mmCIF file of C-alpha atoms in Angstrom:
data_model
loop_
_atom_site.group_PDB
_atom_site.id
_atom_site.type_symbol
_atom_site.label_atom_id
_atom_site.label_comp_id
_atom_site.label_asym_id
_atom_site.label_seq_id
_atom_site.Cartn_x
_atom_site.Cartn_y
_atom_site.Cartn_z
ATOM 1 C CA UNK S 133 38.116 63.938 -243.347
ATOM 2 C CA UNK S 134 35.406 61.026 -242.069
ATOM 3 C CA UNK S 135 37.743 59.677 -240.051
ATOM 4 C CA UNK S 136 37.900 62.790 -238.446
ATOM 5 C CA UNK S 137 35.279 63.073 -238.243
ATOM 6 C CA UNK S 138 34.228 59.741 -236.449
ATOM 7 C CA UNK S 139 37.546 59.930 -234.264
ATOM 8 C CA UNK S 140 36.165 63.223 -232.691
ATOM 9 C CA UNK S 141 33.270 62.112 -231.783
ATOM 10 C CA UNK S 142 33.937 58.894 -229.830
ATOM 11 C CA UNK S 143 36.776 60.235 -228.075
ATOM 12 C CA UNK S 144 36.702 63.874 -227.535
ATOM 13 C CA UNK S 145 40.517 64.232 -229.271
ATOM 14 C CA UNK S 146 40.932 66.112 -233.301
ATOM 15 C CA UNK S 147 43.295 63.056 -234.339
ATOM 16 C CA UNK S 148 45.301 60.366 -232.545
ATOM 17 C CA UNK S 149 48.245 61.062 -230.677
ATOM 18 C CA UNK S 150 51.603 58.827 -230.657
ATOM 19 C CA UNK S 151 51.049 57.183 -227.499
ATOM 20 C CA UNK S 152 47.228 56.367 -228.382
ATOM 21 C CA UNK S 153 48.739 54.600 -231.698
ATOM 22 C CA UNK S 154 50.572 52.660 -229.928
ATOM 23 C CA UNK S 155 53.803 53.691 -230.285
ATOM 24 C CA UNK S 156 55.328 54.437 -226.940
ATOM 25 C CA UNK S 157 56.091 50.771 -226.530
ATOM 26 C CA UNK S 158 56.863 51.493 -222.688
ATOM 27 C CA UNK S 159 52.483 52.021 -222.919
ATOM 28 C CA UNK S 160 49.653 49.326 -221.762
ATOM 29 C CA UNK S 161 47.032 48.633 -223.732
ATOM 30 C CA UNK S 162 43.647 47.762 -221.518
ATOM 31 C CA UNK S 163 40.128 48.076 -221.751
ATOM 32 C CA UNK S 164 38.480 49.929 -219.031
ATOM 33 C CA UNK S 165 36.368 48.008 -217.075
ATOM 34 C CA UNK S 166 33.231 48.656 -214.573
ATOM 35 C CA UNK S 167 33.284 45.050 -212.846
ATOM 36 C CA UNK S 168 36.789 43.469 -211.573
ATOM 37 C CA UNK S 169 36.776 39.908 -210.680
ATOM 38 C CA UNK S 170 39.882 41.314 -207.700
ATOM 39 C CA UNK S 171 39.119 43.823 -205.388
ATOM 40 C CA UNK S 172 37.755 46.554 -205.906
ATOM 41 C CA UNK S 173 36.025 47.400 -208.998
ATOM 42 C CA UNK S 174 38.291 50.220 -209.253
ATOM 43 C CA UNK S 175 40.840 48.647 -210.013
ATOM 44 C CA UNK S 176 40.981 45.516 -211.991
ATOM 45 C CA UNK S 177 44.648 44.355 -211.253
ATOM 46 C CA UNK S 178 44.418 44.294 -207.729
ATOM 47 C CA UNK S 179 47.606 46.224 -207.078
ATOM 48 C CA UNK S 180 48.041 49.318 -205.962
ATOM 49 C CA UNK S 181 48.907 51.094 -208.750
ATOM 50 C CA UNK S 182 47.286 50.887 -212.291
ATOM 51 C CA UNK S 183 48.899 50.679 -215.913
ATOM 52 C CA UNK S 184 47.648 53.795 -217.715
ATOM 53 C CA UNK S 185 44.589 52.576 -219.647
ATOM 54 C CA UNK S 186 43.450 53.772 -222.634
ATOM 55 C CA UNK S 187 39.607 54.023 -223.340
ATOM 56 C CA UNK S 188 37.968 51.184 -225.571
ATOM 57 C CA UNK S 189 36.759 54.036 -227.709
ATOM 58 C CA UNK S 190 39.891 55.542 -228.994
ATOM 59 C CA UNK S 191 41.184 51.746 -229.718
ATOM 60 C CA UNK S 192 37.971 51.374 -231.833
ATOM 61 C CA UNK S 193 38.657 54.991 -233.521
ATOM 62 C CA UNK S 194 41.757 54.418 -233.914
ATOM 63 C CA UNK S 195 41.669 51.152 -235.986
ATOM 64 C CA UNK S 196 38.437 53.303 -238.085
ATOM 65 C CA UNK S 197 41.867 56.129 -238.765
ATOM 66 C CA UNK S 198 44.553 54.351 -239.623
ATOM 67 C CA UNK S 199 42.606 51.289 -241.391
ATOM 68 C CA UNK S 200 39.545 52.762 -242.711
ATOM 69 C CA UNK S 201 35.810 51.910 -241.857
ATOM 70 C CA UNK S 202 35.385 49.060 -243.917
ATOM 71 C CA UNK S 203 38.223 47.095 -241.620
ATOM 72 C CA UNK S 204 36.253 48.017 -239.222
ATOM 73 C CA UNK S 205 32.877 46.226 -240.132
ATOM 74 C CA UNK S 206 34.877 43.642 -241.413
ATOM 75 C CA UNK S 207 36.341 42.821 -237.273
ATOM 76 C CA UNK S 208 32.479 43.552 -236.518
ATOM 77 C CA UNK S 209 30.849 41.486 -237.990
ATOM 78 C CA UNK S 210 33.370 38.313 -237.820
ATOM 79 C CA UNK S 211 33.086 39.982 -234.140
ATOM 80 C CA UNK S 212 29.422 38.781 -233.477
ATOM 81 C CA UNK S 213 29.456 35.627 -235.113
ATOM 82 C CA UNK S 214 32.464 34.506 -233.214
ATOM 83 C CA UNK S 215 30.705 36.437 -230.297
ATOM 84 C CA UNK S 216 27.207 34.066 -230.973
ATOM 85 C CA UNK S 217 29.357 31.093 -230.612
ATOM 86 C CA UNK S 218 31.144 31.571 -227.505
ATOM 87 C CA UNK S 219 27.637 31.725 -225.926
ATOM 88 C CA UNK S 220 25.782 29.221 -227.919
ATOM 89 C CA UNK S 221 28.552 26.964 -226.348
ATOM 90 C CA UNK S 222 28.509 27.828 -222.785
ATOM 91 C CA UNK S 223 24.616 27.692 -223.380
ATOM 92 C CA UNK S 224 25.489 23.663 -223.562
ATOM 93 C CA UNK S 225 27.584 22.992 -220.936
ATOM 94 C CA UNK S 226 24.383 23.991 -219.018
ATOM 95 C CA UNK S 227 22.234 21.710 -221.068
ATOM 96 C CA UNK S 228 23.969 18.975 -220.707
ATOM 97 C CA UNK S 229 24.547 19.376 -216.978
ATOM 98 C CA UNK S 230 20.876 19.781 -216.606
ATOM 99 C CA UNK S 231 19.937 16.212 -218.432
ATOM 100 C CA UNK S 232 22.783 14.265 -215.439
ATOM 101 C CA UNK S 233 20.571 16.306 -213.335
ATOM 102 C CA UNK S 234 17.037 14.818 -210.618
ATOM 103 C CA UNK S 235 15.174 17.168 -209.168
ATOM 104 C CA UNK S 236 16.223 16.703 -205.850
ATOM 105 C CA UNK S 237 20.097 17.913 -207.316
ATOM 106 C CA UNK S 238 18.457 21.577 -208.500
ATOM 107 C CA UNK S 239 17.835 22.469 -205.049
ATOM 108 C CA UNK S 240 21.220 20.919 -202.833
ATOM 109 C CA UNK S 241 23.796 23.656 -201.616
ATOM 110 C CA UNK S 242 26.848 23.305 -200.171
ATOM 111 C CA UNK S 243 25.551 25.417 -197.153
ATOM 112 C CA UNK S 244 23.250 28.302 -195.545
ATOM 113 C CA UNK S 245 25.503 30.895 -197.998
ATOM 114 C CA UNK S 246 25.819 29.335 -200.849
ATOM 115 C CA UNK S 247 23.390 29.199 -204.146
ATOM 116 C CA UNK S 248 21.423 26.053 -205.570
ATOM 117 C CA UNK S 249 21.194 25.320 -209.083
ATOM 118 C CA UNK S 250 17.404 26.647 -209.535
ATOM 119 C CA UNK S 251 18.542 30.191 -207.520
ATOM 120 C CA UNK S 252 21.803 30.788 -210.492
ATOM 121 C CA UNK S 253 19.302 30.064 -213.263
ATOM 122 C CA UNK S 254 16.935 31.919 -211.498
ATOM 123 C CA UNK S 255 19.417 35.151 -211.465
ATOM 124 C CA UNK S 256 20.881 34.919 -214.349
ATOM 125 C CA UNK S 257 17.028 34.658 -216.499
ATOM 126 C CA UNK S 258 16.757 37.747 -214.604
ATOM 127 C CA UNK S 259 19.837 38.725 -215.298
ATOM 128 C CA UNK S 260 19.719 38.482 -218.492
ATOM 129 C CA UNK S 261 15.615 39.764 -219.491
ATOM 130 C CA UNK S 262 17.124 42.855 -217.677
ATOM 131 C CA UNK S 263 20.405 43.852 -219.623
ATOM 132 C CA UNK S 264 19.187 42.377 -222.923
ATOM 133 C CA UNK S 265 15.171 43.735 -223.862
ATOM 134 C CA UNK S 266 15.449 46.251 -225.790
ATOM 135 C CA UNK S 267 19.407 46.463 -225.634
ATOM 136 C CA UNK S 268 20.706 49.570 -227.809
ATOM 137 C CA UNK S 269 17.646 51.492 -226.654
ATOM 138 C CA UNK S 270 17.557 51.242 -222.624
ATOM 139 C CA UNK S 271 19.008 51.357 -220.136
ATOM 140 C CA UNK S 272 20.167 47.666 -219.087
ATOM 141 C CA UNK S 273 19.427 47.389 -215.412
ATOM 142 C CA UNK S 274 14.927 47.744 -216.530
ATOM 143 C CA UNK S 275 12.915 49.184 -214.030
ATOM 144 C CA UNK S 276 11.249 46.149 -213.119
ATOM 145 C CA UNK S 277 14.182 44.012 -212.645
ATOM 146 C CA UNK S 278 14.447 42.994 -209.335
ATOM 147 C CA UNK S 279 17.761 41.664 -208.067
ATOM 148 C CA UNK S 280 17.168 40.379 -204.298
ATOM 149 C CA UNK S 281 14.765 38.608 -205.798
ATOM 150 C CA UNK S 282 16.131 36.249 -208.369
ATOM 151 C CA UNK S 283 18.580 34.910 -204.897
ATOM 152 C CA UNK S 284 15.368 33.552 -203.609
ATOM 153 C CA UNK S 285 14.374 30.145 -204.412
ATOM 154 C CA UNK S 286 11.087 29.608 -206.055
ATOM 155 C CA UNK S 287 11.886 27.387 -208.880
ATOM 156 C CA UNK S 288 9.969 23.754 -208.126
ATOM 157 C CA UNK S 289 10.791 21.544 -210.233
ATOM 158 C CA UNK S 290 13.307 20.329 -213.176
ATOM 159 C CA UNK S 291 10.776 21.602 -215.722
ATOM 160 C CA UNK S 292 9.940 24.789 -214.963
ATOM 161 C CA UNK S 293 14.100 25.080 -214.195
ATOM 162 C CA UNK S 294 14.992 24.399 -217.997
ATOM 163 C CA UNK S 295 11.641 26.472 -219.326
ATOM 164 C CA UNK S 296 13.354 29.176 -216.735
ATOM 165 C CA UNK S 297 16.527 28.921 -218.253
ATOM 166 C CA UNK S 298 15.720 28.425 -222.504
ATOM 167 C CA UNK S 299 13.054 32.031 -221.467
ATOM 168 C CA UNK S 300 16.354 33.857 -220.268
ATOM 169 C CA UNK S 301 18.238 32.894 -223.521
ATOM 170 C CA UNK S 302 16.336 33.102 -226.003
ATOM 171 C CA UNK S 303 16.030 37.009 -224.593
ATOM 172 C CA UNK S 304 19.987 36.998 -225.079
ATOM 173 C CA UNK S 305 19.802 35.421 -229.019
ATOM 174 C CA UNK S 306 17.388 37.259 -230.134
ATOM 175 C CA UNK S 307 19.161 40.525 -229.175
ATOM 176 C CA UNK S 308 22.369 39.349 -230.547
ATOM 177 C CA UNK S 309 20.603 39.117 -233.722
ATOM 178 C CA UNK S 310 19.800 42.860 -234.186
ATOM 179 C CA UNK S 311 22.939 44.076 -233.132
ATOM 180 C CA UNK S 312 24.965 45.357 -235.943
ATOM 181 C CA UNK S 313 29.352 45.723 -236.627
ATOM 182 C CA UNK S 314 27.799 49.631 -237.023
ATOM 183 C CA UNK S 315 26.323 49.137 -233.648
ATOM 184 C CA UNK S 316 29.292 47.966 -231.408
ATOM 185 C CA UNK S 317 30.997 51.518 -231.587
ATOM 186 C CA UNK S 318 28.024 52.661 -229.964
ATOM 187 C CA UNK S 319 26.873 53.282 -226.587
ATOM 188 C CA UNK S 320 24.445 52.272 -223.431
ATOM 189 C CA UNK S 321 24.047 52.252 -220.456
ATOM 190 C CA UNK S 322 24.122 49.553 -217.847
ATOM 191 C CA UNK S 323 22.602 51.777 -213.919
ATOM 192 C CA UNK S 324 22.957 54.818 -215.930
ATOM 193 C CA UNK S 325 26.986 54.042 -216.398
ATOM 194 C CA UNK S 326 27.144 54.622 -221.035
ATOM 195 C CA UNK S 327 29.457 52.030 -221.839
ATOM 196 C CA UNK S 328 30.424 50.630 -225.495
ATOM 197 C CA UNK S 329 28.334 47.997 -226.589
ATOM 198 C CA UNK S 330 31.088 45.539 -227.882
ATOM 199 C CA UNK S 331 32.620 46.199 -223.855
ATOM 200 C CA UNK S 332 28.978 45.025 -222.550
ATOM 201 C CA UNK S 333 28.398 42.471 -224.537
ATOM 202 C CA UNK S 334 32.106 40.660 -223.279
ATOM 203 C CA UNK S 335 30.435 41.741 -219.852
ATOM 204 C CA UNK S 336 27.663 39.423 -219.783
ATOM 205 C CA UNK S 337 29.848 36.655 -222.159
ATOM 206 C CA UNK S 338 31.636 36.632 -218.800
ATOM 207 C CA UNK S 339 28.872 37.054 -215.842
ATOM 208 C CA UNK S 340 27.126 34.547 -217.648
ATOM 209 C CA UNK S 341 30.788 31.849 -218.325
ATOM 210 C CA UNK S 342 31.397 32.304 -214.159
ATOM 211 C CA UNK S 343 27.466 31.362 -213.770
ATOM 212 C CA UNK S 344 27.501 27.390 -215.889
ATOM 213 C CA UNK S 345 31.257 27.450 -213.603
ATOM 214 C CA UNK S 346 28.769 26.692 -210.905
ATOM 215 C CA UNK S 347 26.739 24.832 -212.207
ATOM 216 C CA UNK S 348 29.063 22.091 -214.176
ATOM 217 C CA UNK S 349 30.882 22.525 -210.862
ATOM 218 C CA UNK S 350 27.699 21.550 -208.567
ATOM 219 C CA UNK S 351 26.678 18.546 -211.351
ATOM 220 C CA UNK S 352 29.829 17.137 -211.364
ATOM 221 C CA UNK S 353 29.948 16.840 -207.238
ATOM 222 C CA UNK S 354 26.758 15.482 -207.202
ATOM 223 C CA UNK S 355 27.066 12.850 -210.028
ATOM 224 C CA UNK S 356 30.800 12.007 -208.894
ATOM 225 C CA UNK S 357 31.533 9.256 -210.959
ATOM 226 C CA UNK S 358 28.145 8.883 -212.985
ATOM 227 C CA UNK S 359 28.943 12.225 -214.334
ATOM 228 C CA UNK S 360 29.504 12.129 -217.912
ATOM 229 C CA UNK S 361 32.477 14.710 -218.660
ATOM 230 C CA UNK S 362 30.671 18.075 -220.866
ATOM 231 C CA UNK S 363 35.185 18.409 -222.574
ATOM 232 C CA UNK S 364 37.933 16.074 -222.915
ATOM 233 C CA UNK S 365 37.683 13.927 -220.318
ATOM 234 C CA UNK S 366 40.596 12.826 -218.282
ATOM 235 C CA UNK S 367 43.227 10.553 -219.689
ATOM 236 C CA UNK S 368 42.316 11.459 -223.488
ATOM 237 C CA UNK S 369 43.985 14.300 -224.130
ATOM 238 C CA UNK S 370 46.364 12.954 -226.393
ATOM 239 C CA UNK S 371 43.543 11.158 -227.887
ATOM 240 C CA UNK S 372 41.758 14.432 -228.570
ATOM 241 C CA UNK S 373 44.390 15.497 -230.423
ATOM 242 C CA UNK S 374 45.489 13.264 -232.540
ATOM 243 C CA UNK S 375 42.084 13.825 -233.628
ATOM 244 C CA UNK S 376 41.754 16.842 -233.833
ATOM 245 C CA UNK S 377 45.364 17.178 -235.831
ATOM 246 C CA UNK S 378 43.554 14.425 -238.647
ATOM 247 C CA UNK S 379 40.491 16.697 -238.866
ATOM 248 C CA UNK S 380 42.150 20.233 -239.596
ATOM 249 C CA UNK S 381 45.962 18.791 -240.153
ATOM 250 C CA UNK S 382 47.887 19.498 -242.971
#
């Protein structure tokens, strides 16, 4: 009975139907997203007609209905551990880039339409403070945020850049520690739009990964042959594969 109540609260339906439970092989499962990498935000697939969608709320509710509360909580706890590592890995990519840059590098831009590393970091910090402060209880777009101002550079030195960078990440990691598996199926708001906590976390992960990718790319272009690789260096793939096999292989 508890499963049905949870399902109804999440989805508005009494019990899962055959489509939601995945018995229809032609039914495509996709997660609704308010942001899209391709064309319109209402069309994340970049096509005239999108696949039929099933809400992530229903996916989670179906997991509870089919497998029970304990299965959901176990999966949620595993997810939280994984997502913390993923955010940490993204930050490490930025840290590794900053170590190789000098004072002038952080202000370099390709053209007037481009953002410098300093501006990207300022924007990320503004986003992080807005999204992750009181993450579960307040709208992720805070009234005291001035997003357009984040793209006007005010960072004067590399030391200031590192301070701004670490401030944003500190707020993020503190917020993640406050999220429980139970919280993942709750809703939060971003610009008044209600979305699942799990989706809000994934949305920020993708956002920050894209910006850190920009930072790394700029750093590689500026340092040229002096660049120290932050991943597997070119030409070392086979050697790295053997190392991993020796470490994890039977």
